[in-house]
Amino acid sequence: ETGVTQSPTHLIKTRGQQVTLRCSSQSGHNTVSWYQQALGQGPQFIFQYYREEENGRGNFPPRFSGLQFPNYSSELNVNALELDDSALYLCASRLGGAGGTQETQYFGPGTRLLVL
Amino acid sequence: DAKTTQPPSMDCAEGRAANLPCNHSTISGNEYVYWYRQIHSQGPQYIIHGLKNNETNEMASLIITEDRKSSTLILPHATLRDTAVYYCIVRVAKNYGQNFVFGPGTRLSVLP
């Protein structure tokens, strides 16, 4: 167990709908990253939040957005869902710092999203 | 793109050592080598990481070549529960984010 939790575990949506996924980081961790993992592929980085600010983003369109709260928990929001958004969404947390860090990143169990 | 290359699959007999190779020929001096594994449909699990020196923990050993262009993850006594996809990742010390790139990994099958 990493202490990183995600909800819900599974979700089914239809094309065009919006979805919110949630992540609670490990105690003491102030940095949260989100990843998308399509079937049979490695996780792809979506974005990262540090102290409630987005400070890094992968190659994902603006309809993928996020939030981080003062308790460092985080949300991933996806608007206008497309069939290709069907994937395992992973959240990872670590202790970050402005000057960079070698702290280890720990992943949650993921939320499996199916878009019909 | 991932900065590492790994064999797509490997088999290992239960109880034997599993040696998983990773090539990272373009690694920079300030980049760490990380290993994670992912058991079917679960989140990736951290195994070990290193910069220059060999590292060992309760899960595995990491052997990094002197020129740092390749490394090997060693599971000393593989069990059936070690069957998973193993990812080798290089990361610059300054940040994770878009610098933490997963490749397709190596699918390790531990056979009884």
PDB file of C-alpha atoms in Angstrom:
ATOM      1  CA  GLU A   1       0.000   0.000   0.000  1.00  0.00           C
ATOM      2  CA  THR A   2       1.373   3.409  -1.020  1.00  0.00           C
ATOM      3  CA  GLY A   3      -1.092   5.627   0.837  1.00  0.00           C
ATOM      4  CA  VAL A   4      -2.276   7.114  -2.455  1.00  0.00           C
ATOM      5  CA  THR A   5      -5.983   6.546  -2.978  1.00  0.00           C
ATOM      6  CA  GLN A   6      -8.193   7.182  -5.992  1.00  0.00           C
ATOM      7  CA  SER A   7     -11.923   7.256  -6.565  1.00  0.00           C
ATOM      8  CA  PRO A   8     -13.946   5.884  -8.116  1.00  0.00           C
ATOM      9  CA  THR A   9     -12.288   2.590  -9.050  1.00  0.00           C
ATOM     10  CA  HIS A  10     -14.362   2.172 -12.193  1.00  0.00           C
ATOM     11  CA  LEU A  11     -16.533   4.526 -14.209  1.00  0.00           C
ATOM     12  CA  ILE A  12     -18.627   4.299 -17.363  1.00  0.00           C
ATOM     13  CA  LYS A  13     -19.516   7.441 -19.316  1.00  0.00           C
ATOM     14  CA  THR A  14     -20.869   8.221 -22.742  1.00  0.00           C
ATOM     15  CA  ARG A  15     -19.217  10.276 -25.426  1.00  0.00           C
ATOM     16  CA  GLY A  16     -19.564  14.018 -24.858  1.00  0.00           C
ATOM     17  CA  GLN A  17     -20.037  13.778 -21.109  1.00  0.00           C
ATOM     18  CA  GLN A  18     -17.731  15.204 -18.471  1.00  0.00           C
ATOM     19  CA  VAL A  19     -15.936  13.256 -15.727  1.00  0.00           C
ATOM     20  CA  THR A  20     -14.132  14.100 -12.485  1.00  0.00           C
ATOM     21  CA  LEU A  21     -11.614  11.721 -10.968  1.00  0.00           C
ATOM     22  CA  ARG A  22     -10.205  12.157  -7.469  1.00  0.00           C
ATOM     23  CA  CYS A  23      -6.901  11.448  -5.797  1.00  0.00           C
ATOM     24  CA  SER A  24      -5.728  11.663  -2.210  1.00  0.00           C
ATOM     25  CA  SER A  25      -1.976  11.908  -1.932  1.00  0.00           C
ATOM     26  CA  GLN A  26       0.217  10.138   0.565  1.00  0.00           C
ATOM     27  CA  SER A  27       0.515  11.990   3.855  1.00  0.00           C
ATOM     28  CA  GLY A  28       3.144  14.725   3.617  1.00  0.00           C
ATOM     29  CA  HIS A  29       3.285  14.706  -0.179  1.00  0.00           C
ATOM     30  CA  ASN A  30       2.668  18.091  -1.822  1.00  0.00           C
ATOM     31  CA  THR A  31       3.044  17.154  -5.485  1.00  0.00           C
ATOM     32  CA  VAL A  32       0.549  15.174  -7.519  1.00  0.00           C
ATOM     33  CA  SER A  33       0.888  13.949 -11.097  1.00  0.00           C
ATOM     34  CA  TRP A  34      -1.750  12.392 -13.310  1.00  0.00           C
ATOM     35  CA  TYR A  35      -1.152   9.781 -16.003  1.00  0.00           C
ATOM     36  CA  GLN A  36      -3.285   8.125 -18.652  1.00  0.00           C
ATOM     37  CA  GLN A  37      -2.624   4.491 -19.487  1.00  0.00           C
ATOM     38  CA  ALA A  38      -4.288   3.028 -22.545  1.00  0.00           C
ATOM     39  CA  LEU A  39      -4.615  -0.729 -22.770  1.00  0.00           C
ATOM     40  CA  GLY A  40      -1.289  -2.407 -23.484  1.00  0.00           C
ATOM     41  CA  GLN A  41       0.761   0.779 -23.218  1.00  0.00           C
ATOM     42  CA  GLY A  42       2.851   2.485 -20.571  1.00  0.00           C
ATOM     43  CA  PRO A  43       1.420   5.415 -18.592  1.00  0.00           C
ATOM     44  CA  GLN A  44       1.555   8.816 -20.280  1.00  0.00           C
ATOM     45  CA  PHE A  45       2.055  11.992 -18.266  1.00  0.00           C
ATOM     46  CA  ILE A  46      -0.928  14.383 -18.298  1.00  0.00           C
ATOM     47  CA  PHE A  47       0.066  17.111 -15.826  1.00  0.00           C
ATOM     48  CA  GLN A  48       1.542  17.804 -12.426  1.00  0.00           C
ATOM     49  CA  TYR A  49       0.416  19.997  -9.538  1.00  0.00           C
ATOM     50  CA  TYR A  50       2.676  21.468  -6.893  1.00  0.00           C
ATOM     51  CA  ARG A  51       1.223  23.570  -4.092  1.00  0.00           C
ATOM     52  CA  GLU A  52      -2.076  24.017  -5.938  1.00  0.00           C
ATOM     53  CA  GLU A  53      -0.465  25.220  -9.180  1.00  0.00           C
ATOM     54  CA  GLU A  54      -0.030  23.296 -12.408  1.00  0.00           C
ATOM     55  CA  ASN A  55       3.713  23.219 -13.083  1.00  0.00           C
ATOM     56  CA  GLY A  56       4.093  20.755 -15.906  1.00  0.00           C
ATOM     57  CA  ARG A  57       1.908  19.382 -18.662  1.00  0.00           C
ATOM     58  CA  GLY A  58       2.182  16.607 -21.199  1.00  0.00           C
ATOM     59  CA  ASN A  59       0.740  16.458 -24.693  1.00  0.00           C
ATOM     60  CA  PHE A  60      -2.929  16.523 -23.737  1.00  0.00           C
ATOM     61  CA  PRO A  61      -5.614  18.961 -24.938  1.00  0.00           C
ATOM     62  CA  PRO A  62      -7.121  21.669 -22.703  1.00  0.00           C
ATOM     63  CA  ARG A  63     -10.251  19.601 -22.098  1.00  0.00           C
ATOM     64  CA  PHE A  64      -8.038  17.734 -19.616  1.00  0.00           C
ATOM     65  CA  SER A  65      -7.821  19.989 -16.573  1.00  0.00           C
ATOM     66  CA  GLY A  66      -7.083  19.618 -12.922  1.00  0.00           C
ATOM     67  CA  LEU A  67      -7.116  21.064  -9.466  1.00  0.00           C
ATOM     68  CA  GLN A  68      -5.103  20.624  -6.330  1.00  0.00           C
ATOM     69  CA  PHE A  69      -6.564  21.522  -2.955  1.00  0.00           C
ATOM     70  CA  PRO A  70      -4.874  22.926   0.171  1.00  0.00           C
ATOM     71  CA  ASN A  71      -4.724  19.409   1.643  1.00  0.00           C
ATOM     72  CA  TYR A  72      -2.852  18.384  -1.566  1.00  0.00           C
ATOM     73  CA  SER A  73      -5.601  16.119  -2.806  1.00  0.00           C
ATOM     74  CA  SER A  74      -6.327  16.528  -6.497  1.00  0.00           C
ATOM     75  CA  GLU A  75      -8.948  16.196  -9.195  1.00  0.00           C
ATOM     76  CA  LEU A  76      -8.673  15.394 -12.872  1.00  0.00           C
ATOM     77  CA  ASN A  77     -11.482  16.709 -15.032  1.00  0.00           C
ATOM     78  CA  VAL A  78     -12.091  15.644 -18.590  1.00  0.00           C
ATOM     79  CA  ASN A  79     -14.676  17.457 -20.701  1.00  0.00           C
ATOM     80  CA  ALA A  80     -16.325  16.374 -23.933  1.00  0.00           C
ATOM     81  CA  LEU A  81     -15.303  12.751 -23.491  1.00  0.00           C
ATOM     82  CA  GLU A  82     -14.158  10.844 -26.550  1.00  0.00           C
ATOM     83  CA  LEU A  83     -14.007   7.100 -27.085  1.00  0.00           C
ATOM     84  CA  ASP A  84     -10.178   7.253 -27.008  1.00  0.00           C
ATOM     85  CA  ASP A  85     -10.320   8.614 -23.469  1.00  0.00           C
ATOM     86  CA  SER A  86     -11.106   5.097 -22.292  1.00  0.00           C
ATOM     87  CA  ALA A  87      -8.096   4.202 -20.145  1.00  0.00           C
ATOM     88  CA  LEU A  88      -6.698   3.651 -16.676  1.00  0.00           C
ATOM     89  CA  TYR A  89      -6.074   7.020 -15.025  1.00  0.00           C
ATOM     90  CA  LEU A  90      -3.289   6.999 -12.491  1.00  0.00           C
ATOM     91  CA  CYS A  91      -2.423   9.490  -9.817  1.00  0.00           C
ATOM     92  CA  ALA A  92       1.030   9.663  -8.252  1.00  0.00           C
ATOM     93  CA  SER A  93       2.267  11.708  -5.317  1.00  0.00           C
ATOM     94  CA  ARG A  94       5.639  12.719  -3.937  1.00  0.00           C
ATOM     95  CA  LEU A  95       7.293  15.301  -1.776  1.00  0.00           C
ATOM     96  CA  GLY A  96       8.400  18.060  -4.123  1.00  0.00           C
ATOM     97  CA  GLY A  97      10.430  21.196  -3.719  1.00  0.00           C
ATOM     98  CA  ALA A  98      11.111  24.329  -5.715  1.00  0.00           C
ATOM     99  CA  GLY A  99      14.715  23.361  -6.296  1.00  0.00           C
ATOM    100  CA  GLY A 100      14.028  19.906  -7.577  1.00  0.00           C
ATOM    101  CA  THR A 101      14.144  16.649  -5.721  1.00  0.00           C
ATOM    102  CA  GLN A 102      15.010  13.034  -5.986  1.00  0.00           C
ATOM    103  CA  GLU A 103      12.075  12.005  -3.852  1.00  0.00           C
ATOM    104  CA  THR A 104      10.326   8.880  -5.026  1.00  0.00           C
ATOM    105  CA  GLN A 105       6.939   9.058  -6.687  1.00  0.00           C
ATOM    106  CA  TYR A 106       4.236   6.618  -5.516  1.00  0.00           C
ATOM    107  CA  PHE A 107       1.199   5.634  -7.533  1.00  0.00           C
ATOM    108  CA  GLY A 108      -2.391   4.995  -6.597  1.00  0.00           C
ATOM    109  CA  PRO A 109      -4.402   2.008  -7.856  1.00  0.00           C
ATOM    110  CA  GLY A 110      -6.009   3.985 -10.675  1.00  0.00           C
ATOM    111  CA  THR A 111      -9.491   4.682 -11.990  1.00  0.00           C
ATOM    112  CA  ARG A 112     -10.603   2.708 -15.011  1.00  0.00           C
ATOM    113  CA  LEU A 113     -12.734   4.859 -17.297  1.00  0.00           C
ATOM    114  CA  LEU A 114     -14.805   3.415 -20.109  1.00  0.00           C
ATOM    115  CA  VAL A 115     -16.341   5.807 -22.628  1.00  0.00           C
ATOM    116  CA  LEU A 116     -19.167   4.384 -24.736  1.00  0.00           C
TER     117      LEU A 116
ATOM    118  CA  ASP B   1       9.697   9.533 -26.097  1.00  0.00           C
ATOM    119  CA  ALA B   2      11.158   7.200 -23.531  1.00  0.00           C
ATOM    120  CA  LYS B   3      14.921   7.416 -23.187  1.00  0.00           C
ATOM    121  CA  THR B   4      15.224   3.712 -22.446  1.00  0.00           C
ATOM    122  CA  THR B   5      14.951   0.476 -24.375  1.00  0.00           C
ATOM    123  CA  GLN B   6      13.963  -2.834 -22.823  1.00  0.00           C
ATOM    124  CA  PRO B   7      13.205  -6.300 -24.216  1.00  0.00           C
ATOM    125  CA  PRO B   8       9.456  -6.699 -24.641  1.00  0.00           C
ATOM    126  CA  SER B   9       9.241  -9.942 -22.693  1.00  0.00           C
ATOM    127  CA  MET B  10      11.247 -12.395 -20.594  1.00  0.00           C
ATOM    128  CA  ASP B  11      10.614 -15.669 -18.799  1.00  0.00           C
ATOM    129  CA  CYS B  12      12.151 -16.784 -15.533  1.00  0.00           C
ATOM    130  CA  ALA B  13      11.821 -19.995 -13.540  1.00  0.00           C
ATOM    131  CA  GLU B  14      10.379 -19.657 -10.056  1.00  0.00           C
ATOM    132  CA  GLY B  15      13.139 -19.481  -7.428  1.00  0.00           C
ATOM    133  CA  ARG B  16      15.784 -18.352  -9.913  1.00  0.00           C
ATOM    134  CA  ALA B  17      17.188 -14.871 -10.302  1.00  0.00           C
ATOM    135  CA  ALA B  18      15.454 -12.630 -12.826  1.00  0.00           C
ATOM    136  CA  ASN B  19      17.821 -10.225 -14.592  1.00  0.00           C
ATOM    137  CA  LEU B  20      16.025  -7.467 -16.480  1.00  0.00           C
ATOM    138  CA  PRO B  21      18.210  -5.310 -18.736  1.00  0.00           C
ATOM    139  CA  CYS B  22      17.696  -1.680 -19.710  1.00  0.00           C
ATOM    140  CA  ASN B  23      19.623   0.442 -22.174  1.00  0.00           C
ATOM    141  CA  HIS B  24      19.829   4.195 -21.650  1.00  0.00           C
ATOM    142  CA  SER B  25      22.712   5.198 -23.886  1.00  0.00           C
ATOM    143  CA  THR B  26      21.799   8.918 -23.931  1.00  0.00           C
ATOM    144  CA  ILE B  27      21.568   9.293 -20.163  1.00  0.00           C
ATOM    145  CA  SER B  28      22.942  12.539 -18.757  1.00  0.00           C
ATOM    146  CA  GLY B  29      25.077  12.946 -15.690  1.00  0.00           C
ATOM    147  CA  ASN B  30      22.231  14.222 -13.537  1.00  0.00           C
ATOM    148  CA  GLU B  31      19.647  11.634 -14.554  1.00  0.00           C
ATOM    149  CA  TYR B  32      18.575   8.882 -12.231  1.00  0.00           C
ATOM    150  CA  VAL B  33      17.531   5.390 -13.281  1.00  0.00           C
ATOM    151  CA  TYR B  34      14.205   4.296 -11.784  1.00  0.00           C
ATOM    152  CA  TRP B  35      12.481   0.929 -11.887  1.00  0.00           C
ATOM    153  CA  TYR B  36       8.777   0.389 -11.379  1.00  0.00           C
ATOM    154  CA  ARG B  37       6.612  -2.615 -11.991  1.00  0.00           C
ATOM    155  CA  GLN B  38       2.941  -2.985 -12.741  1.00  0.00           C
ATOM    156  CA  ILE B  39       0.982  -6.064 -11.881  1.00  0.00           C
ATOM    157  CA  HIS B  40      -2.075  -6.505 -14.044  1.00  0.00           C
ATOM    158  CA  SER B  41      -4.518  -3.586 -13.779  1.00  0.00           C
ATOM    159  CA  GLN B  42      -2.856  -2.120 -10.676  1.00  0.00           C
ATOM    160  CA  GLY B  43      -0.906   1.120 -10.270  1.00  0.00           C
ATOM    161  CA  PRO B  44       2.852   1.018 -10.900  1.00  0.00           C
ATOM    162  CA  GLN B  45       4.856  -0.023  -7.851  1.00  0.00           C
ATOM    163  CA  TYR B  46       8.200   1.600  -7.062  1.00  0.00           C
ATOM    164  CA  ILE B  47      11.077  -0.880  -6.867  1.00  0.00           C
ATOM    165  CA  ILE B  48      14.407   0.913  -6.720  1.00  0.00           C
ATOM    166  CA  HIS B  49      16.419   3.788  -8.178  1.00  0.00           C
ATOM    167  CA  GLY B  50      20.050   4.844  -8.522  1.00  0.00           C
ATOM    168  CA  LEU B  51      22.404   7.402  -9.995  1.00  0.00           C
ATOM    169  CA  LYS B  52      25.871   5.880 -10.313  1.00  0.00           C
ATOM    170  CA  ASN B  53      26.392   3.255  -7.663  1.00  0.00           C
ATOM    171  CA  ASN B  54      24.773  -0.130  -7.440  1.00  0.00           C
ATOM    172  CA  GLU B  55      21.800  -0.195  -5.103  1.00  0.00           C
ATOM    173  CA  THR B  56      20.043  -2.919  -3.134  1.00  0.00           C
ATOM    174  CA  ASN B  57      16.855  -2.963  -1.113  1.00  0.00           C
ATOM    175  CA  GLU B  58      14.458  -5.584   0.181  1.00  0.00           C
ATOM    176  CA  MET B  59      12.885  -6.033  -3.242  1.00  0.00           C
ATOM    177  CA  ALA B  60      15.752  -6.000  -5.717  1.00  0.00           C
ATOM    178  CA  SER B  61      19.252  -4.962  -6.721  1.00  0.00           C
ATOM    179  CA  LEU B  62      20.125  -2.396  -9.361  1.00  0.00           C
ATOM    180  CA  ILE B  63      23.400  -2.729 -11.224  1.00  0.00           C
ATOM    181  CA  ILE B  64      24.451   0.315 -13.267  1.00  0.00           C
ATOM    182  CA  THR B  65      27.381   0.020 -15.660  1.00  0.00           C
ATOM    183  CA  GLU B  66      30.363   2.280 -15.140  1.00  0.00           C
ATOM    184  CA  ASP B  67      29.539   4.343 -18.248  1.00  0.00           C
ATOM    185  CA  ARG B  68      25.889   4.492 -17.045  1.00  0.00           C
ATOM    186  CA  LYS B  69      24.606   3.559 -20.484  1.00  0.00           C
ATOM    187  CA  SER B  70      22.828   0.472 -19.253  1.00  0.00           C
ATOM    188  CA  SER B  71      21.536  -1.125 -16.089  1.00  0.00           C
ATOM    189  CA  THR B  72      20.129  -4.421 -14.842  1.00  0.00           C
ATOM    190  CA  LEU B  73      17.397  -4.999 -12.309  1.00  0.00           C
ATOM    191  CA  ILE B  74      17.906  -8.221 -10.388  1.00  0.00           C
ATOM    192  CA  LEU B  75      15.150 -10.034  -8.525  1.00  0.00           C
ATOM    193  CA  PRO B  76      17.244 -12.567  -6.602  1.00  0.00           C
ATOM    194  CA  HIS B  77      14.622 -15.274  -6.085  1.00  0.00           C
ATOM    195  CA  ALA B  78      11.678 -14.715  -8.400  1.00  0.00           C
ATOM    196  CA  THR B  79       8.240 -15.859  -7.289  1.00  0.00           C
ATOM    197  CA  LEU B  80       4.997 -16.172  -9.206  1.00  0.00           C
ATOM    198  CA  ARG B  81       3.899 -12.865  -7.675  1.00  0.00           C
ATOM    199  CA  ASP B  82       6.769 -11.126  -9.481  1.00  0.00           C
ATOM    200  CA  THR B  83       4.989 -11.665 -12.805  1.00  0.00           C
ATOM    201  CA  ALA B  84       4.430  -8.113 -14.033  1.00  0.00           C
ATOM    202  CA  VAL B  85       5.464  -5.454 -16.537  1.00  0.00           C
ATOM    203  CA  TYR B  86       8.736  -3.851 -15.454  1.00  0.00           C
ATOM    204  CA  TYR B  87       9.494  -0.270 -16.463  1.00  0.00           C
ATOM    205  CA  CYS B  88      12.940   1.329 -16.553  1.00  0.00           C
ATOM    206  CA  ILE B  89      12.814   5.149 -16.533  1.00  0.00           C
ATOM    207  CA  VAL B  90      15.489   7.821 -16.530  1.00  0.00           C
ATOM    208  CA  ARG B  91      14.660  11.107 -14.878  1.00  0.00           C
ATOM    209  CA  VAL B  92      16.515  14.332 -14.545  1.00  0.00           C
ATOM    210  CA  ALA B  93      16.948  15.334 -10.933  1.00  0.00           C
ATOM    211  CA  LYS B  94      15.217  18.680 -11.333  1.00  0.00           C
ATOM    212  CA  ASN B  95      11.698  17.494 -11.973  1.00  0.00           C
ATOM    213  CA  TYR B  96       9.440  14.609 -12.672  1.00  0.00           C
ATOM    214  CA  GLY B  97       6.571  15.758 -14.817  1.00  0.00           C
ATOM    215  CA  GLN B  98       7.128  15.425 -18.508  1.00  0.00           C
ATOM    216  CA  ASN B  99      10.612  14.110 -17.779  1.00  0.00           C
ATOM    217  CA  PHE B 100       9.246  10.914 -16.248  1.00  0.00           C
ATOM    218  CA  VAL B 101       8.498   8.937 -19.396  1.00  0.00           C
ATOM    219  CA  PHE B 102       7.350   5.332 -19.397  1.00  0.00           C
ATOM    220  CA  GLY B 103       8.232   3.103 -22.320  1.00  0.00           C
ATOM    221  CA  PRO B 104       6.430  -0.168 -23.087  1.00  0.00           C
ATOM    222  CA  GLY B 105       8.477  -2.028 -20.435  1.00  0.00           C
ATOM    223  CA  THR B 106       9.407  -5.713 -20.153  1.00  0.00           C
ATOM    224  CA  ARG B 107       6.706  -8.253 -19.457  1.00  0.00           C
ATOM    225  CA  LEU B 108       8.274 -10.754 -17.028  1.00  0.00           C
ATOM    226  CA  SER B 109       6.604 -14.116 -16.694  1.00  0.00           C
ATOM    227  CA  VAL B 110       7.725 -16.234 -13.738  1.00  0.00           C
ATOM    228  CA  LEU B 111       7.049 -19.856 -14.523  1.00  0.00           C
ATOM    229  CA  PRO B 112       6.435 -22.622 -11.948  1.00  0.00           C
TER     230      PRO B 112
END
